[in-house]
Coordinates of C-alpha atoms and ligand atoms in Angstrom, one line a residue:
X1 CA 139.6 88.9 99.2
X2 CA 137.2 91.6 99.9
X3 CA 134.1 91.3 101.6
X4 CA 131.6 93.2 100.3
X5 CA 128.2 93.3 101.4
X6 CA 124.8 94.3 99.5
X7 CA 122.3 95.6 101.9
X8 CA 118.4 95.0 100.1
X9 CA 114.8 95.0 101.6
X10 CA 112.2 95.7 99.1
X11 CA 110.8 94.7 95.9
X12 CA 112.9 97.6 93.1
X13 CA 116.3 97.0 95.4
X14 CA 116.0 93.0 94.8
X15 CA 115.3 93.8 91.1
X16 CA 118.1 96.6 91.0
X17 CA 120.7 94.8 93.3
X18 CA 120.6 91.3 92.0
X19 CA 122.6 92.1 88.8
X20 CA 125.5 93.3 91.4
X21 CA 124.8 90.6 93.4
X22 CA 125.8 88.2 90.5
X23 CA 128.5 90.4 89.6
X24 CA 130.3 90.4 92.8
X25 CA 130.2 86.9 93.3
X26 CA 131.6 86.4 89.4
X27 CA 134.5 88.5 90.9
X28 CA 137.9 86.6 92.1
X29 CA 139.0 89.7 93.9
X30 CA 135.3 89.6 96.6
X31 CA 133.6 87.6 99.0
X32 CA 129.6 88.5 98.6
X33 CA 127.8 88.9 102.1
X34 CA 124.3 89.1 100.6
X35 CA 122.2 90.7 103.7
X36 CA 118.2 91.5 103.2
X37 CA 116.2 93.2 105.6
X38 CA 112.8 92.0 105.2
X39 CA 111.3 95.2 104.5
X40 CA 109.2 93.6 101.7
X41 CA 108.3 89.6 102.1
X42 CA 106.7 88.3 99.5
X43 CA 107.8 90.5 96.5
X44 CA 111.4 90.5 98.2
X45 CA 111.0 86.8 98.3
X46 CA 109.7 86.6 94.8
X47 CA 113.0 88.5 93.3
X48 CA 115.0 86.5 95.1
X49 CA 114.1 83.3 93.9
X50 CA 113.9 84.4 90.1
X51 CA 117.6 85.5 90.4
X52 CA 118.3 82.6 92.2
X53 CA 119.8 84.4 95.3
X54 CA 119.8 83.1 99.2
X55 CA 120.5 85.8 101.4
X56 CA 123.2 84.9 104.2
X57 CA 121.0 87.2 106.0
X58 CA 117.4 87.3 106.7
X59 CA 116.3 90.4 109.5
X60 CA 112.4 90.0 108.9
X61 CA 111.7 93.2 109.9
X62 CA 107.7 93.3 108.4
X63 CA 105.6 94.4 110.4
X64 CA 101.8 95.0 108.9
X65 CA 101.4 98.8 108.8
X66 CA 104.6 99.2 109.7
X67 CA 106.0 102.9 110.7
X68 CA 108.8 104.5 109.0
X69 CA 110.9 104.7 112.6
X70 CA 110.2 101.1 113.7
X71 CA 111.3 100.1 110.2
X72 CA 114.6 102.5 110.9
X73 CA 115.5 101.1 114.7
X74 CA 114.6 97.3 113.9
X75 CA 117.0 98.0 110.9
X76 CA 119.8 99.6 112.1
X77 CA 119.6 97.4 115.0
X78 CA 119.9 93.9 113.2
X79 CA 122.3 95.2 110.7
X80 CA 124.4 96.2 113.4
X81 CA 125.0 92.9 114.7
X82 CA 125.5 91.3 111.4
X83 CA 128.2 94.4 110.9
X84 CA 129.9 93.3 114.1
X85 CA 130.5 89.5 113.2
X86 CA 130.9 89.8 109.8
X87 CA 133.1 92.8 109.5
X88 CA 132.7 93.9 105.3
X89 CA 135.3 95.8 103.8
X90 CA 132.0 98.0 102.0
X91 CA 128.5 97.2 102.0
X92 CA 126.1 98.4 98.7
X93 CA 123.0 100.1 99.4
X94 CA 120.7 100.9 96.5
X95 CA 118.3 103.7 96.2
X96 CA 116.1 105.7 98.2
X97 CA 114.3 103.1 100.4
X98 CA 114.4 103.3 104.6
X99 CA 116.5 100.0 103.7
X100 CA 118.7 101.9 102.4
X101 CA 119.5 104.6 104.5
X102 CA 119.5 102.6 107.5
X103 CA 122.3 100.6 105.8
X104 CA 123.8 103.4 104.8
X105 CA 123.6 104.9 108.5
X106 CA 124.6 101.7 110.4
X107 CA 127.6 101.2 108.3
X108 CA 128.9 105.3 108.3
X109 CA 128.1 104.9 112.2
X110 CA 131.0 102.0 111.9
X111 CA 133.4 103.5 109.7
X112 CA 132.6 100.8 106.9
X113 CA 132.7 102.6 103.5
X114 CA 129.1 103.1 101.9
X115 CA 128.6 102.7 98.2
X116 CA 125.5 104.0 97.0
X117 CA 124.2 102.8 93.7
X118 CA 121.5 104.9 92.0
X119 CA 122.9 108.2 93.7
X120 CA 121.9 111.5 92.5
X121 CA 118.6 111.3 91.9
X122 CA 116.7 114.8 92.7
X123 CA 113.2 115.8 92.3
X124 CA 114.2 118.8 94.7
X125 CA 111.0 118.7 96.2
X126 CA 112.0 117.3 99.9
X127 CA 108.3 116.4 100.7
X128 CA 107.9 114.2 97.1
X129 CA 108.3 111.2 97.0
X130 CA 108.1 111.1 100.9
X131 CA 110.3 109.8 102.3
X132 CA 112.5 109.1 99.0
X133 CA 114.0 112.5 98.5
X134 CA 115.4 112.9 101.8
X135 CA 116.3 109.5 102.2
X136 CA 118.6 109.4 98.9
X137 CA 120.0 113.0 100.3
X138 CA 120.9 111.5 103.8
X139 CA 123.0 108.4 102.0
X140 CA 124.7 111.1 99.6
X141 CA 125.8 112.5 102.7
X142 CA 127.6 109.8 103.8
X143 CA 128.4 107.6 101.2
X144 CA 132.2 106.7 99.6
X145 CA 131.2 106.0 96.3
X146 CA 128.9 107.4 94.8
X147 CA 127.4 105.4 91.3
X148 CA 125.4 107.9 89.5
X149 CA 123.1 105.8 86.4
X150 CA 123.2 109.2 84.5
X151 CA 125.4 112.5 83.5
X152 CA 122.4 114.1 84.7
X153 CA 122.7 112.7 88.1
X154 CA 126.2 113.5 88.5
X155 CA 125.3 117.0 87.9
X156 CA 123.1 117.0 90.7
X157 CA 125.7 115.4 93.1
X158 CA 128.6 118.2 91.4
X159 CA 126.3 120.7 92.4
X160 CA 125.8 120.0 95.7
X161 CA 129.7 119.5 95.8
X162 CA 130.0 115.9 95.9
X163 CA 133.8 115.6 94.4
X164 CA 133.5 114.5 90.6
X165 CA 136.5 111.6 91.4
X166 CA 133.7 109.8 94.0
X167 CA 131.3 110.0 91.5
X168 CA 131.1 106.9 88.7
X169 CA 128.4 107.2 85.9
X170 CA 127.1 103.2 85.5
X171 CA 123.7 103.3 84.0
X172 CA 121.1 102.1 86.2
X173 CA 121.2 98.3 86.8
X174 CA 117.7 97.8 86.3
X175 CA 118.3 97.7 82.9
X176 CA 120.9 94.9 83.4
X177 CA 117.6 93.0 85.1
X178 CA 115.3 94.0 82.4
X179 CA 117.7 92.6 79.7
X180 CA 118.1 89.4 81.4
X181 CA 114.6 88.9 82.2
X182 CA 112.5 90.1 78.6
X183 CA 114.2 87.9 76.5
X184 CA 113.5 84.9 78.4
X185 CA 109.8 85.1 77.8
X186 CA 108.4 83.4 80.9
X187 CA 105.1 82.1 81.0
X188 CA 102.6 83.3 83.0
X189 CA 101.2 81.2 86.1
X190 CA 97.9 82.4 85.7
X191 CA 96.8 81.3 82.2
X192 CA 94.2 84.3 81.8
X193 CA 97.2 86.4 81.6
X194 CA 98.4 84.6 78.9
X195 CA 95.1 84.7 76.7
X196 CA 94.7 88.1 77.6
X197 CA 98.6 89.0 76.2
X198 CA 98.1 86.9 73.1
X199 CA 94.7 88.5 72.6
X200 CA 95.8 91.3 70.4
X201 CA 94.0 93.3 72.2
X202 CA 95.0 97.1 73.6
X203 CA 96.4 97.0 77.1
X204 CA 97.1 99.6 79.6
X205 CA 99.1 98.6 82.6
X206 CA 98.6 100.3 85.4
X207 CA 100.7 100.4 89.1
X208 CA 100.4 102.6 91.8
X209 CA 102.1 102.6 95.3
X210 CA 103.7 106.0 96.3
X211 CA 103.1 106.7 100.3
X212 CA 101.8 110.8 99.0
X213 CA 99.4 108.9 96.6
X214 CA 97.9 107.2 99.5
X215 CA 94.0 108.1 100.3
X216 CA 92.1 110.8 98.3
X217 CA 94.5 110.7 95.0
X218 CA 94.2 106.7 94.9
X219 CA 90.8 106.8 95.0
X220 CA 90.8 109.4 92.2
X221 CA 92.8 107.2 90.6
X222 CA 90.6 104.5 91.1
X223 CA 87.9 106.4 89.7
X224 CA 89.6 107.2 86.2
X225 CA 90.3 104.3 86.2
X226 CA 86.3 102.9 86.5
X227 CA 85.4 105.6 83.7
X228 CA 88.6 104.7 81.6
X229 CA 86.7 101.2 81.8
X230 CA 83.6 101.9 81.0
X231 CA 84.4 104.0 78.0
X232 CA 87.1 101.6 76.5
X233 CA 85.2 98.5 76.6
X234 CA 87.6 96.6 73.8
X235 CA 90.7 97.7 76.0
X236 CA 92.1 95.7 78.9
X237 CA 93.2 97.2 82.0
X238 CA 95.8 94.8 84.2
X239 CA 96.7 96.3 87.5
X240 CA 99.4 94.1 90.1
X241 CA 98.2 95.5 93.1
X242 CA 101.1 96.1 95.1
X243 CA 100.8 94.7 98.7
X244 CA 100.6 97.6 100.7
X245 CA 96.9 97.3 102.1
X246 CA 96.3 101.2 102.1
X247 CA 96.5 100.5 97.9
X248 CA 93.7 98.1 98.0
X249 CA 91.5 100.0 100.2
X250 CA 91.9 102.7 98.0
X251 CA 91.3 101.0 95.3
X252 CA 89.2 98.1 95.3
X253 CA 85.9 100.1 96.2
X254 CA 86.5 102.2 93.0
X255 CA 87.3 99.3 90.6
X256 CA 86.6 95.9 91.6
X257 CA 84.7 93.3 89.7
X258 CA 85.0 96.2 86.4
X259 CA 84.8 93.6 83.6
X260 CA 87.9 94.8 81.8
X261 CA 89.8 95.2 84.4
X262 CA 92.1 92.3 85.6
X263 CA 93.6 92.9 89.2
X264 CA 96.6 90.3 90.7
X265 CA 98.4 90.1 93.0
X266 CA 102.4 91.3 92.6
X267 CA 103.9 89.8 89.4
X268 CA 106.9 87.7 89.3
X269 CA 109.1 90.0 87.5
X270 CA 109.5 88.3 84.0
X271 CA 105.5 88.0 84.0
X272 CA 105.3 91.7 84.8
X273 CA 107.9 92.9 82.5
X274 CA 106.7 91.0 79.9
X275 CA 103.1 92.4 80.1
X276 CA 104.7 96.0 79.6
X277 CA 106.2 94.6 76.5
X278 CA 102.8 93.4 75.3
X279 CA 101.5 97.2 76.8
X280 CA 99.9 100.3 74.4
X281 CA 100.2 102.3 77.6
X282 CA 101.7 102.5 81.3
X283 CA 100.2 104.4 84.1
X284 CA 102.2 104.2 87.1
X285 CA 103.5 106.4 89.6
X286 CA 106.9 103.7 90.1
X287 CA 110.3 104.5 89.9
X288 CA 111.3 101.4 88.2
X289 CA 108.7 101.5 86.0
X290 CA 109.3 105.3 84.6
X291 CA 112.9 103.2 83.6
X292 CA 111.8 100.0 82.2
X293 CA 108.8 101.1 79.6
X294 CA 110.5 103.4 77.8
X295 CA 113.4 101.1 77.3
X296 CA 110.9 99.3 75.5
X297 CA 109.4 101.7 73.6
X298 CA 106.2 102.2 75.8
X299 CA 104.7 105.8 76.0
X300 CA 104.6 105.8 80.1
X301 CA 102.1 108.6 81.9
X302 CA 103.4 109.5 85.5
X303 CA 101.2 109.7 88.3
X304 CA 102.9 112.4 89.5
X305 CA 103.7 116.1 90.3
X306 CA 107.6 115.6 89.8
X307 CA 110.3 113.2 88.8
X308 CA 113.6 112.3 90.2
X309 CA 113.8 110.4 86.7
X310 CA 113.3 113.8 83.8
X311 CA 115.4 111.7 81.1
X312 CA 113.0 109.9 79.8
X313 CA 110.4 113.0 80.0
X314 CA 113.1 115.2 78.2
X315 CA 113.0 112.2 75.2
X316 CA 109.7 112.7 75.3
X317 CA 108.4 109.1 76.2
X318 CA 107.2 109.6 79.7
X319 CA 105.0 112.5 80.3
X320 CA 103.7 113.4 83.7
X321 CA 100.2 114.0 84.4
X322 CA 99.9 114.2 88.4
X323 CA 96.6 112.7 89.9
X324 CA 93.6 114.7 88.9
X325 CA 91.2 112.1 88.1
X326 CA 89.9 114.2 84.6
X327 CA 93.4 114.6 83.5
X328 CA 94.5 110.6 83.9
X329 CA 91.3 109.9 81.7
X330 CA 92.1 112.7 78.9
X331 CA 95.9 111.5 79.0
X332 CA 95.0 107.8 78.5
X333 CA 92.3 108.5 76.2
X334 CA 94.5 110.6 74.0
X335 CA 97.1 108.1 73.5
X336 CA 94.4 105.2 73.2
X337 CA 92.8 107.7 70.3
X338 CA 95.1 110.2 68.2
X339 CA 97.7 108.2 66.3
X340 CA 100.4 111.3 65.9
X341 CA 99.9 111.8 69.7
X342 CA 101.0 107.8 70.6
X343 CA 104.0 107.6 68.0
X344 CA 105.6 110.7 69.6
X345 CA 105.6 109.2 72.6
X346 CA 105.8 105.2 71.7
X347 CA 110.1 105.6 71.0
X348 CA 112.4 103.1 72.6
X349 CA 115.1 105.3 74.5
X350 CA 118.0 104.1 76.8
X351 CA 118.6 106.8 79.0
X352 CA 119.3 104.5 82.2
X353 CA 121.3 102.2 81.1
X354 CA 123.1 99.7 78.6
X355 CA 122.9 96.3 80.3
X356 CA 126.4 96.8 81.4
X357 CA 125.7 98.8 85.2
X358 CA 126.9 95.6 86.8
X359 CA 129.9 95.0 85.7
X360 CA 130.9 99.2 86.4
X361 CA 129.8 99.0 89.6
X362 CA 132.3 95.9 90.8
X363 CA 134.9 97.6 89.0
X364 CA 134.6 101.0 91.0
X365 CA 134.2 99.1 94.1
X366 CA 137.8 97.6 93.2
X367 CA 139.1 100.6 92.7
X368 CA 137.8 102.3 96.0
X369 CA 139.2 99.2 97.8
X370 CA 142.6 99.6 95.9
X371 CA 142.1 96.1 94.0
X372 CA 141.1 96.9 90.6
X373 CA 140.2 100.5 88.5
X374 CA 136.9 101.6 87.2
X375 CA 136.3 101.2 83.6
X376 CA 134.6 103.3 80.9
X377 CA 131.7 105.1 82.3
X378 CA 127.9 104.3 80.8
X379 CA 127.2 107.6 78.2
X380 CA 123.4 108.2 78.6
X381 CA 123.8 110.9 75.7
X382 CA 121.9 113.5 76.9
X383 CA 122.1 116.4 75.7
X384 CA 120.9 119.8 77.4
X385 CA 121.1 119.4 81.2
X386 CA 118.6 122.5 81.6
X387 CA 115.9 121.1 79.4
X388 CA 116.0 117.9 82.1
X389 CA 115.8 120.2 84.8
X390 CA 112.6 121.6 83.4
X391 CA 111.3 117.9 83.2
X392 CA 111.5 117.3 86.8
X393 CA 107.9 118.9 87.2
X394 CA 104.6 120.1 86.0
Ligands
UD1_1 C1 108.5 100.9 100.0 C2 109.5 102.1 99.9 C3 109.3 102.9 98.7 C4 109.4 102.0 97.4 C5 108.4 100.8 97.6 C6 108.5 99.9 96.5 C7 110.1 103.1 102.0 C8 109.8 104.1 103.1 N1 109.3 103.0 101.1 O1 107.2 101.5 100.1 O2 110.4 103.8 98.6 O3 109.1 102.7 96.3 O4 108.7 100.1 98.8 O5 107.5 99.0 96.4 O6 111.2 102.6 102.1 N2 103.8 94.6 102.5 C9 103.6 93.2 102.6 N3 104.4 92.4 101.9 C10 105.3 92.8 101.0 C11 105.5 94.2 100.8 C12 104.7 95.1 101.6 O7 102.8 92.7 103.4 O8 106.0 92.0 100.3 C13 102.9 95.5 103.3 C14 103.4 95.5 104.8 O9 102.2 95.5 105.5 C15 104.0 96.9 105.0 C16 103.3 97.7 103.9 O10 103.1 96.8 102.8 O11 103.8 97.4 106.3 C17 104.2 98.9 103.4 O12 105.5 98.5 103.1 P1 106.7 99.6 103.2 O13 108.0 98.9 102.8 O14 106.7 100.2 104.5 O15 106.3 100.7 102.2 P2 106.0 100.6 100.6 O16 104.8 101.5 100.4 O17 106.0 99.2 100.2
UDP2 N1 107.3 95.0 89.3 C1 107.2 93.6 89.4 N2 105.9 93.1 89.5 C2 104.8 93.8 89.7 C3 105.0 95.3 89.7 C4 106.2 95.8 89.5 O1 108.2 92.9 89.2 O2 103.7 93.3 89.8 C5 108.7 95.5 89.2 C6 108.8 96.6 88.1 O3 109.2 96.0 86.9 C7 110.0 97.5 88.7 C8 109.8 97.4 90.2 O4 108.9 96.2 90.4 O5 111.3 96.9 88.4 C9 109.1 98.6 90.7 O6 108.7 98.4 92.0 P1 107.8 99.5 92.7 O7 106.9 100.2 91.7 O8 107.2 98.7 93.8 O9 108.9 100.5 93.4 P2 109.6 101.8 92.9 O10 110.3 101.5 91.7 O11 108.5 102.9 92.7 O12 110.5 102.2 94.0

């Protein structure tokens, strides 16, 4: 058997890994080394125990505040440790995270294949998201396997002369976690939530987190969102504040105690998903998020100058809109007003995945390994390459 080891330490890896996680261990050909590094606690924590995972390995690197180069020693550090007793034939790292570099450094450092799931992404803007688009860059570098969710980002890894034969087009697994999750319905711990999702009423769901969104642009944010408020009084505004503290101290001044607007603390992920099925509108400036709402037919605004993610834009159900204060209230205000406006943008559309990234993914680690062969590859059906390329910014 083959020991394989996923490498996770925030909140979207847990949601993004934990479909391989259950794949691999389904597998008779691997043994599943499941390390986390703590990067995240409690929304790390909170995946977790949804999918019913117990790491083998905890490092518990948190620190409050903590630095992007403490994060990177204290992780390379424990993982090397681990690498040295435990000796996997591959680890997984997923994304763009410091997580995930650092695994994907520690491992390269001792000879240990990397394969990196959700390669290829490219805003090609270097400084946004900071530190994302270098980070995802460095692991290219030095990664095996390369699993690309879309046609679109194997383009990007072709052209900067990653070898087609590395490259394996899965889907993005999130949307093997969002299938499981939706149809389960959970219900919500806090019974508020519930009234307010069986209200009928409009909702807007809001999240914001990215580190170059940090200071002045949240607090615009926060104050779009007070006006937004004020002028739709019959709408309800539900914002999980992420746990970051430079979000809340953005934020809180701007919008606390706003009658319509319900903050919480981070969702369990079948509560949160389940509210942007229940969503008129998403504001956000996530990842994730720009991959799960339009999978369920939810016009999403970006909080952002660019996107690693144009699929979705070019389909015309996520639309970027940056951070200007004035522009986040026209945006949500059009779509909460002109009907023509909201169906253009309210179509369900599957560019990221088909439920099935899983099960590609332990396939073409079987075949880099020399114990299996990949299978059909996830066809996102896009169309123009060039038209995405023009959707990466505004
Ligand atoms: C990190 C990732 C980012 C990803 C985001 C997802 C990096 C550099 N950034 O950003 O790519 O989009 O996660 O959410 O890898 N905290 C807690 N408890 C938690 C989580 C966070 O207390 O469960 C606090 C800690 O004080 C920590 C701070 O949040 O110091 C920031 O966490 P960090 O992982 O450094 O950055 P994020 O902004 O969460
Ligand atoms: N999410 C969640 N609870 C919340 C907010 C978000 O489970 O309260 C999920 C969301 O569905 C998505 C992921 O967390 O899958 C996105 O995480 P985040 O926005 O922190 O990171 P990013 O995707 O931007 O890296």
């Amino acid at each position: 058997m083959k020991k394989i080891m996923p490498i996770y330490g925030t909140r979207p890896e847990a949601i993004k890994v934990a479909p391989i996680v259950k794949a691999l261990k389904e597998a008779d050909e691997f043994e599943c080394v499941v390390v986390v590094t703590g990067q995240h606690r409690e929304m790390l924590d909170q995946v977790n125990e949804l999918f019913g995972i117990t790491p083998d390995y905890d490092l518990d690197v948190i620190q409050p505040r903590q630095t992007l180069n403490g994060l990177l020693t204290k992780t390379i550090a424990g993982l090397d440790e681990i690498f040295e007793k435990e000796k996997p034939d591959a680890v997984v790292v997923q994304g763009d995270t410091t997580t995930s570099t650092a695994g994907a450094i520690a491992a390269f450092y001792r000879g240990i294949p990397v394969v990196h799931a959700e390669a290829g992404l490219r805003s090609y803007d270097i400084f946004s998201p900071f530190p994302e688009e270098a980070n995802r860059k460095l692991t290219s570098q030095i990664a095996s396997l390369h699993l690309a969710p879309t046609s679109l980002s194997k383009r990007n890894l072709e052209r900067e002369t990653f070898k087609g034969s590395d490259i394996v087009i899965t889907g993005n697994s999130v949307i093997d976690a969002l299938l499981t999750v939706v149809e389960k319905k959970v219900p919500f711990s806090d019974p508020k939530l519930e009234e307010l999702v069986s209200s009928g009423k409009r909702i807007v769901l809001v999240t914001t987190h990215r580190r170059e969104n940090q200071g002045e642009p949240m607090r615009g944010i926060g104050r779009a969102l007070a006006k937004l408020s004020n002028a739709e009084p019959d709408v309800e505004f539900i914002l999980p504040l992420h746990r970051n503290p430079a979000v809340r101290e953005a934020l809180l001044p701007e919008i606390d105690g706003l009658p319509n607007v319900t903050l919480t603390e981070p969702l369990a992920y079948g509560e949160f998903t389940r509210i942007i099925d229940a969503s008129t509108v998403v504001l956000t400036d996530s990842g994730g998020v720009q991959e799960e709402a339009p999978s369920l037919g939810k016009p999403v605004l970006v909080m952002r100058l660019n996107t690693e993610r144009p699929e979705a834009v070019a389909a015309g159900t996520v639309r970027l809109i940056g951070t200007d204060e004035k522009r986040i209230f026209d945006s949500v205000s059009e779509l909460l007003h002109d009907e023509a406006a909201y169906n253009e943008m309210a179509n369900a559309v599957n560019p990221y995945g088909d439920g099935k990234a899983s099960e590609r993914t332990v396939a073409a680690i079987a075949e880099l390994l020399g114990v299996g062969s990949r299978i059909e590859e996830f066809d996102s059906k896009l169309s123009d390459p060039d038209d995405m390329m023009r959707a990466t910014s505004i």
